[in-house]
């Protein structure tokens, strides 16, 4: 990889440089399970190379962009699987889902965006996605073995297919437990890039030692909620009066890392890679600065132990304004 700064890797509030970032540690899924679990515990994440067959990922990427092609989002003469944005268009007419819209997961975009947003939402319910990709055997089997949950491994149905167009606003700093508070803090998120993502192409970033900080912040939120007289039920609300309206910790990753004296860990990703992360692990997304206008597509699949209390709100497919 070339120098981090030269690569034009940016977040909402500025560049990621050698000063405020470093690389994620990749892991080969064939390493001994004990070693993989140790890494997950130590790092708060496990960056698995090639755990899903590349063809499975590209097939889904193709189906996704083929379903959006009629909106004119793709550059003429390119193939759906490439997912190349037509830069002659206004990216605001193709708003992404799940980047922390101010009205907490409400419908993004204006009138011109209706068809695109309808189709992008509809993709969540299509067989090629909900029945096939989300139930990918290789990933499910890996998680079942890795977690030790075996047959109790449950894939939560609510997932977000996130299309980040070049220059669009990426999701801010957060940890997932904020949105999963009706369940045990033991779920595992699998962040799944759906296509190759260059290091400046809008991939996910993780805060160094972010899991312990997330645990601490969650305790503080709960204490503050109790001190303010909120009931247990209210305290669990991701959008309660002590939280930001979006449930995020910050919209400014660079400032957040500086404030906490830590670096962001980043990487390029290849179709087939998956990052597993813990429910308090702090993460955010980078701006898509892909020089070839490749649209960044990724999904987050979540797994839990069905023998423990889990967040039942996540057993429905994603809808706008579903309150989660
Ligand atoms: O894909 C993204 O930009 C955000 C993903 C995320 O926050 C997650 O998988 O938990
Ligand atoms: Fe997340």
Coordinates of N, CA and C in Angstrom, one line a residue, residues 76-232:
X76 N -23.1 4.8 -18.0 CA -23.5 4.0 -19.2 C -22.3 3.3 -19.8
X77 N -22.5 2.1 -20.2 CA -21.4 1.2 -20.8 C -20.7 0.4 -19.8
X78 N -21.0 0.6 -18.5 CA -20.4 -0.3 -17.5 C -21.3 -1.4 -17.1
X79 N -20.8 -2.4 -16.4 CA -21.6 -3.6 -16.0 C -22.1 -3.4 -14.6
X80 N -23.3 -3.9 -14.3 CA -23.8 -3.8 -13.0 C -22.9 -4.2 -11.9
X81 N -22.2 -5.4 -12.1 CA -21.3 -5.9 -11.1 C -20.2 -4.9 -10.7
X82 N -19.8 -4.0 -11.7 CA -18.8 -3.0 -11.3 C -19.3 -2.0 -10.4
X83 N -20.6 -1.7 -10.5 CA -21.2 -0.7 -9.6 C -20.6 0.7 -9.8
X84 N -20.4 1.2 -11.0 CA -19.7 2.5 -11.2 C -20.8 3.6 -11.3
X85 N -20.6 4.6 -10.5 CA -21.6 5.7 -10.5 C -21.4 6.6 -11.7
X86 N -22.5 7.0 -12.3 CA -22.4 8.0 -13.4 C -22.2 9.4 -12.8
X87 N -21.0 9.8 -12.9 CA -20.6 11.1 -12.3 C -21.2 12.3 -13.0
X88 N -21.9 12.1 -14.1 CA -22.6 13.2 -14.7 C -23.9 13.5 -13.9
X89 N -24.3 12.6 -13.0 CA -25.5 12.8 -12.3 C -25.2 13.4 -10.9
X90 N -26.2 13.9 -10.3 CA -26.1 14.5 -9.0 C -26.2 13.4 -7.9
X91 N -25.1 13.2 -7.1 CA -25.2 12.1 -6.2 C -26.3 12.2 -5.1
X92 N -26.7 13.5 -4.9 CA -27.8 13.7 -3.9 C -29.1 13.0 -4.3
X93 N -29.3 12.7 -5.6 CA -30.5 12.1 -6.1 C -30.4 10.6 -5.9
X94 N -29.3 10.1 -5.3 CA -29.1 8.7 -5.0 C -28.6 8.5 -3.6
X95 N -29.4 8.9 -2.6 CA -29.0 8.8 -1.2 C -28.9 7.4 -0.7
X96 N -27.9 7.2 0.2 CA -27.6 5.9 0.8 C -28.5 5.7 2.0
X97 N -28.7 4.4 2.3 CA -29.5 4.0 3.4 C -28.6 3.8 4.6
X98 N -29.1 4.2 5.8 CA -28.4 3.8 7.0 C -27.1 4.6 7.3
X99 N -26.9 5.8 6.8 CA -25.7 6.5 7.2 C -26.0 7.5 8.3
X100 N -27.0 7.2 9.1 CA -27.3 8.0 10.3 C -28.1 9.3 9.9
X101 N -29.1 9.1 9.1 CA -30.0 10.2 8.7 C -30.5 10.9 10.0
X102 N -30.6 12.2 10.0 CA -30.9 13.0 11.2 C -32.2 12.5 11.9
X103 N -33.1 12.0 11.1 CA -34.4 11.6 11.7 C -34.4 10.1 12.0
X104 N -33.3 9.6 12.5 CA -33.1 8.2 12.9 C -33.7 7.2 12.0
X105 N -32.9 6.9 11.0 CA -33.2 5.9 10.0 C -34.5 6.1 9.2
X106 N -34.9 7.4 9.1 CA -36.0 7.7 8.3 C -35.7 7.6 6.8
X107 N -36.6 7.9 5.9 CA -36.4 7.7 4.5 C -35.5 8.9 4.0
X108 N -34.4 8.5 3.4 CA -33.5 9.6 2.9 C -33.9 10.2 1.6
X109 N -33.4 11.4 1.3 CA -33.5 12.0 0.0 C -34.8 12.7 -0.3
X110 N -34.8 13.5 -1.4 CA -36.0 14.3 -1.8 C -36.7 13.5 -2.9
X111 N -37.6 14.3 -3.6 CA -38.5 13.7 -4.6 C -37.8 13.0 -5.7
X112 N -36.6 13.6 -6.2 CA -35.9 12.9 -7.3 C -35.4 11.6 -6.9
X113 N -35.3 11.3 -5.6 CA -34.6 10.1 -5.2 C -35.6 9.0 -4.9
X114 N -36.9 9.2 -5.1 CA -37.9 8.2 -4.7 C -37.7 6.9 -5.3
X115 N -37.5 6.8 -6.6 CA -37.4 5.5 -7.3 C -36.1 4.7 -6.8
X116 N -35.0 5.5 -6.7 CA -33.8 4.9 -6.2 C -33.9 4.3 -4.8
X117 N -34.5 5.1 -4.0 CA -34.6 4.7 -2.6 C -35.5 3.6 -2.4
X118 N -36.7 3.6 -3.2 CA -37.6 2.5 -3.1 C -36.9 1.2 -3.5
X119 N -36.2 1.2 -4.6 CA -35.5 0.0 -5.1 C -34.4 -0.5 -4.2
X120 N -33.7 0.5 -3.6 CA -32.6 0.2 -2.7 C -33.1 -0.5 -1.4
X121 N -34.3 -0.1 -1.0 CA -35.0 -0.7 0.1 C -35.5 -2.1 -0.2
X122 N -36.1 -2.1 -1.4 CA -36.7 -3.4 -1.9 C -35.7 -4.5 -2.0
X123 N -34.4 -4.2 -2.3 CA -33.4 -5.2 -2.4 C -33.3 -6.0 -1.1
X124 N -33.6 -5.4 0.0 CA -33.5 -6.1 1.3 C -34.4 -7.3 1.4
X125 N -35.5 -7.2 0.6 CA -36.6 -8.3 0.7 C -36.5 -9.3 -0.4
X126 N -35.5 -9.1 -1.4 CA -35.5 -10.0 -2.5 C -34.8 -11.4 -2.1
X127 N -35.2 -12.4 -2.8 CA -34.6 -13.7 -2.4 C -33.1 -13.8 -2.6
X128 N -32.6 -13.2 -3.6 CA -31.1 -13.3 -3.9 C -30.4 -12.7 -2.7
X129 N -31.0 -11.8 -1.9 CA -30.4 -11.2 -0.8 C -30.8 -11.9 0.5
X130 N -32.1 -11.8 0.8 CA -32.6 -12.2 2.1 C -32.5 -13.7 2.3
X131 N -32.8 -14.5 1.3 CA -32.7 -15.9 1.4 C -31.4 -16.5 1.0
X132 N -30.7 -15.8 0.2 CA -29.4 -16.5 -0.3 C -28.2 -15.8 0.4
X133 N -28.0 -14.5 0.1 CA -26.7 -13.9 0.6 C -26.7 -13.9 2.1
X134 N -27.8 -13.4 2.7 CA -27.8 -13.3 4.2 C -27.6 -14.7 4.9
X135 N -27.9 -15.7 4.1 CA -27.8 -17.1 4.7 C -26.6 -17.8 4.2
X136 N -25.6 -17.0 3.8 CA -24.4 -17.7 3.2 C -23.9 -18.7 4.1
X137 N -23.8 -19.9 3.6 CA -23.3 -21.1 4.4 C -21.9 -20.9 5.0
X138 N -21.0 -20.5 4.1 CA -19.6 -20.4 4.6 C -19.5 -19.4 5.8
X139 N -20.2 -18.3 5.7 CA -20.2 -17.4 6.8 C -20.9 -17.9 8.1
X140 N -22.1 -18.4 7.8 CA -22.9 -19.0 9.0 C -22.1 -20.1 9.7
X141 N -21.5 -21.0 8.9 CA -20.8 -22.1 9.5 C -19.6 -21.6 10.3
X142 N -18.9 -20.6 9.7 CA -17.8 -20.1 10.4 C -18.2 -19.5 11.8
X143 N -19.2 -18.7 11.7 CA -19.7 -18.0 13.0 C -20.1 -19.0 14.0
X144 N -20.8 -20.0 13.6 CA -21.3 -21.1 14.5 C -20.2 -21.8 15.2
X145 N -19.1 -22.0 14.5 CA -17.9 -22.7 15.0 C -17.1 -21.7 15.9
X146 N -16.9 -20.5 15.4 CA -16.1 -19.5 16.1 C -16.7 -19.1 17.4
X147 N -18.0 -18.9 17.4 CA -18.7 -18.4 18.6 C -18.9 -19.6 19.6
X148 N -18.9 -20.8 19.1 CA -19.2 -22.0 19.9 C -20.7 -22.1 20.2
X149 N -21.5 -21.3 19.5 CA -23.0 -21.4 19.7 C -23.6 -22.6 18.9
X150 N -22.9 -23.1 18.0 CA -23.4 -24.2 17.2 C -24.8 -24.0 16.6
X151 N -25.7 -24.9 16.9 CA -27.0 -24.9 16.3 C -27.9 -23.7 16.9
X152 N -27.4 -23.1 18.0 CA -28.1 -21.9 18.5 C -27.7 -20.6 17.8
X153 N -26.9 -20.7 16.8 CA -26.5 -19.5 16.1 C -27.6 -19.0 15.3
X154 N -28.0 -17.8 15.6 CA -29.2 -17.2 15.0 C -28.8 -15.9 14.2
X155 N -29.1 -15.9 12.9 CA -28.8 -14.7 12.1 C -30.0 -13.7 12.3
X156 N -29.8 -12.5 12.8 CA -30.9 -11.6 13.0 C -31.3 -11.1 11.6
X157 N -32.7 -11.0 11.4 CA -33.2 -10.7 10.1 C -33.0 -9.3 9.6
X158 N -32.9 -8.4 10.6 CA -32.8 -7.0 10.2 C -31.3 -6.7 9.8
X159 N -31.1 -6.3 8.6 CA -29.8 -6.0 8.1 C -29.9 -4.7 7.3
X160 N -28.8 -4.1 7.1 CA -28.8 -2.9 6.3 C -27.8 -3.0 5.1
X161 N -28.4 -2.9 3.9 CA -27.5 -2.8 2.7 C -27.2 -1.4 2.5
X162 N -25.9 -1.1 2.6 CA -25.5 0.3 2.6 C -24.7 0.6 1.4
X163 N -25.3 1.5 0.5 CA -24.6 1.9 -0.7 C -24.1 3.3 -0.5
X164 N -22.8 3.4 -0.5 CA -22.2 4.8 -0.3 C -21.6 5.2 -1.6
X165 N -22.3 6.2 -2.2 CA -21.8 6.8 -3.5 C -20.6 7.6 -3.2
X166 N -19.8 7.8 -4.3 CA -18.6 8.7 -4.1 C -19.1 10.1 -3.5
X167 N -18.4 10.5 -2.5 CA -18.5 11.8 -1.9 C -19.8 11.9 -0.9
X168 N -20.5 10.8 -0.8 CA -21.7 10.9 0.1 C -21.2 10.8 1.6
X169 N -22.1 11.1 2.4 CA -21.8 11.2 3.9 C -21.8 9.8 4.5
X170 N -20.6 9.4 5.0 CA -20.6 8.1 5.7 C -21.1 8.1 7.1
X171 N -21.4 6.9 7.6 CA -21.9 6.9 9.0 C -20.8 7.3 10.0
X172 N -21.3 8.0 11.1 CA -20.4 8.5 12.1 C -20.0 7.4 13.1
X173 N -19.4 7.9 14.1 CA -18.8 7.0 15.2 C -19.9 6.4 16.0
X174 N -19.8 5.1 16.2 CA -20.8 4.4 17.1 C -20.3 3.0 17.5
X175 N -21.0 2.4 18.4 CA -20.9 1.0 18.6 C -22.3 0.4 18.5
X176 N -22.4 -0.9 18.1 CA -23.7 -1.4 17.7 C -24.7 -1.7 18.9
X177 N -24.1 -2.0 20.1 CA -25.0 -2.4 21.2 C -26.0 -1.3 21.5
X178 N -25.7 0.0 21.2 CA -26.6 1.1 21.4 C -28.0 0.7 20.7
X179 N -27.9 0.0 19.6 CA -29.1 -0.3 18.8 C -29.6 -1.7 19.2
X180 N -28.9 -2.4 20.0 CA -29.3 -3.8 20.3 C -29.5 -4.0 21.8
X181 N -29.9 -2.9 22.5 CA -29.9 -3.0 23.9 C -31.0 -3.9 24.5
X182 N -31.9 -4.3 23.7 CA -32.9 -5.3 24.2 C -32.4 -6.7 24.3
X183 N -31.1 -6.9 23.9 CA -30.5 -8.2 24.0 C -29.2 -8.2 24.8
X184 N -28.7 -9.4 25.0 CA -27.5 -9.6 25.7 C -26.4 -8.9 24.9
X185 N -25.3 -8.4 25.5 CA -24.2 -7.7 24.8 C -23.2 -8.8 24.3
X186 N -23.7 -9.8 23.6 CA -22.9 -10.8 23.2 C -23.0 -11.1 21.7
X187 N -23.8 -10.3 21.0 CA -24.0 -10.5 19.6 C -22.7 -10.2 18.8
X188 N -22.7 -10.8 17.6 CA -21.5 -10.5 16.8 C -22.0 -9.9 15.5
X189 N -21.4 -8.8 15.1 CA -21.7 -8.2 13.8 C -20.7 -8.7 12.8
X190 N -21.2 -9.1 11.6 CA -20.3 -9.4 10.5 C -20.5 -8.3 9.5
X191 N -19.4 -7.5 9.4 CA -19.5 -6.4 8.4 C -19.0 -7.0 7.1
X192 N -19.8 -7.0 6.0 CA -19.5 -7.7 4.8 C -19.4 -6.7 3.6
X193 N -18.2 -6.4 3.2 CA -18.0 -5.6 2.0 C -18.6 -6.4 0.8
X194 N -19.4 -5.8 0.0 CA -20.0 -6.5 -1.2 C -19.3 -6.0 -2.4
X195 N -18.1 -6.4 -2.6 CA -17.2 -6.0 -3.7 C -15.9 -5.6 -3.2
X196 N -14.9 -5.3 -4.1 CA -13.6 -4.8 -3.6 C -13.8 -3.4 -3.2
X197 N -13.1 -3.0 -2.1 CA -13.1 -1.6 -1.7 C -11.7 -1.1 -1.5
X198 N -11.3 -0.1 -2.3 CA -9.9 0.4 -2.2 C -9.8 1.1 -0.8
X199 N -8.5 1.3 -0.4 CA -8.3 1.9 0.9 C -9.0 3.3 1.0
X200 N -9.2 4.0 -0.1 CA -9.9 5.3 -0.1 C -11.3 5.2 -0.6
X201 N -11.8 3.9 -0.7 CA -13.1 3.7 -1.3 C -14.3 3.6 -0.3
X202 N -14.1 4.1 0.9 CA -15.2 4.2 1.8 C -15.4 3.0 2.7
X203 N -14.3 2.3 3.1 CA -14.5 1.1 4.0 C -14.7 1.5 5.4
X204 N -14.9 0.5 6.2 CA -15.2 0.7 7.6 C -13.8 0.9 8.3
X205 N -13.8 1.7 9.4 CA -12.6 1.8 10.2 C -13.0 1.5 11.7
X206 N -12.0 1.0 12.4 CA -12.2 0.6 13.8 C -11.3 1.4 14.7
X207 N -11.8 1.8 15.9 CA -11.0 2.5 16.8 C -10.1 1.5 17.6
X208 N -8.8 1.8 17.6 CA -7.8 1.0 18.4 C -8.3 0.9 19.8
X209 N -8.3 -0.3 20.3 CA -8.9 -0.6 21.7 C -10.3 0.0 21.9
X210 N -11.0 0.0 20.8 CA -12.3 0.6 20.9 C -13.4 -0.1 21.7
X211 N -13.2 -1.4 21.9 CA -14.2 -2.2 22.7 C -14.2 -1.8 24.1
X212 N -13.1 -1.6 24.8 CA -13.1 -1.2 26.2 C -13.7 0.2 26.3
X213 N -13.3 1.1 25.4 CA -13.9 2.4 25.5 C -15.4 2.4 25.3
X214 N -15.9 1.5 24.4 CA -17.3 1.4 24.2 C -18.1 0.9 25.4
X215 N -17.4 -0.1 26.1 CA -18.0 -0.6 27.3 C -18.1 0.5 28.4
X216 N -17.1 1.3 28.5 CA -17.1 2.4 29.4 C -18.2 3.4 29.1
X217 N -18.3 3.7 27.8 CA -19.3 4.7 27.4 C -20.7 4.2 27.7
X218 N -20.9 2.9 27.4 CA -22.2 2.4 27.6 C -22.6 2.4 29.1
X219 N -21.6 2.1 30.0 CA -21.9 2.2 31.4 C -22.2 3.7 31.8
X220 N -21.5 4.6 31.2 CA -21.7 6.0 31.5 C -23.1 6.4 31.1
X221 N -23.5 6.0 29.9 CA -24.9 6.3 29.4 C -25.9 5.8 30.3
X222 N -25.7 4.6 30.8 CA -26.7 3.9 31.6 C -26.8 4.7 33.0
X223 N -25.7 5.0 33.5 CA -25.6 5.7 34.8 C -26.3 7.1 34.6
X224 N -26.0 7.8 33.5 CA -26.6 9.1 33.3 C -28.1 9.0 33.2
X225 N -28.6 8.0 32.5 CA -30.0 7.8 32.3 C -30.7 7.5 33.6
X226 N -30.1 6.7 34.4 CA -30.7 6.4 35.8 C -30.7 7.7 36.6
X227 N -29.6 8.5 36.6 CA -29.5 9.7 37.4 C -30.5 10.7 36.9
X228 N -30.9 10.6 35.6 CA -31.9 11.6 35.1 C -33.3 11.0 35.3
X229 N -33.4 9.9 36.0 CA -34.7 9.4 36.4 C -35.4 8.6 35.3
X230 N -34.6 8.2 34.2 CA -35.2 7.3 33.2 C -35.5 5.9 33.7
X231 N -36.5 5.3 33.2 CA -36.8 3.9 33.6 C -35.8 3.0 32.8
X232 N -35.7 1.7 33.2 CA -34.8 0.8 32.5 C -35.1 0.8 31.1

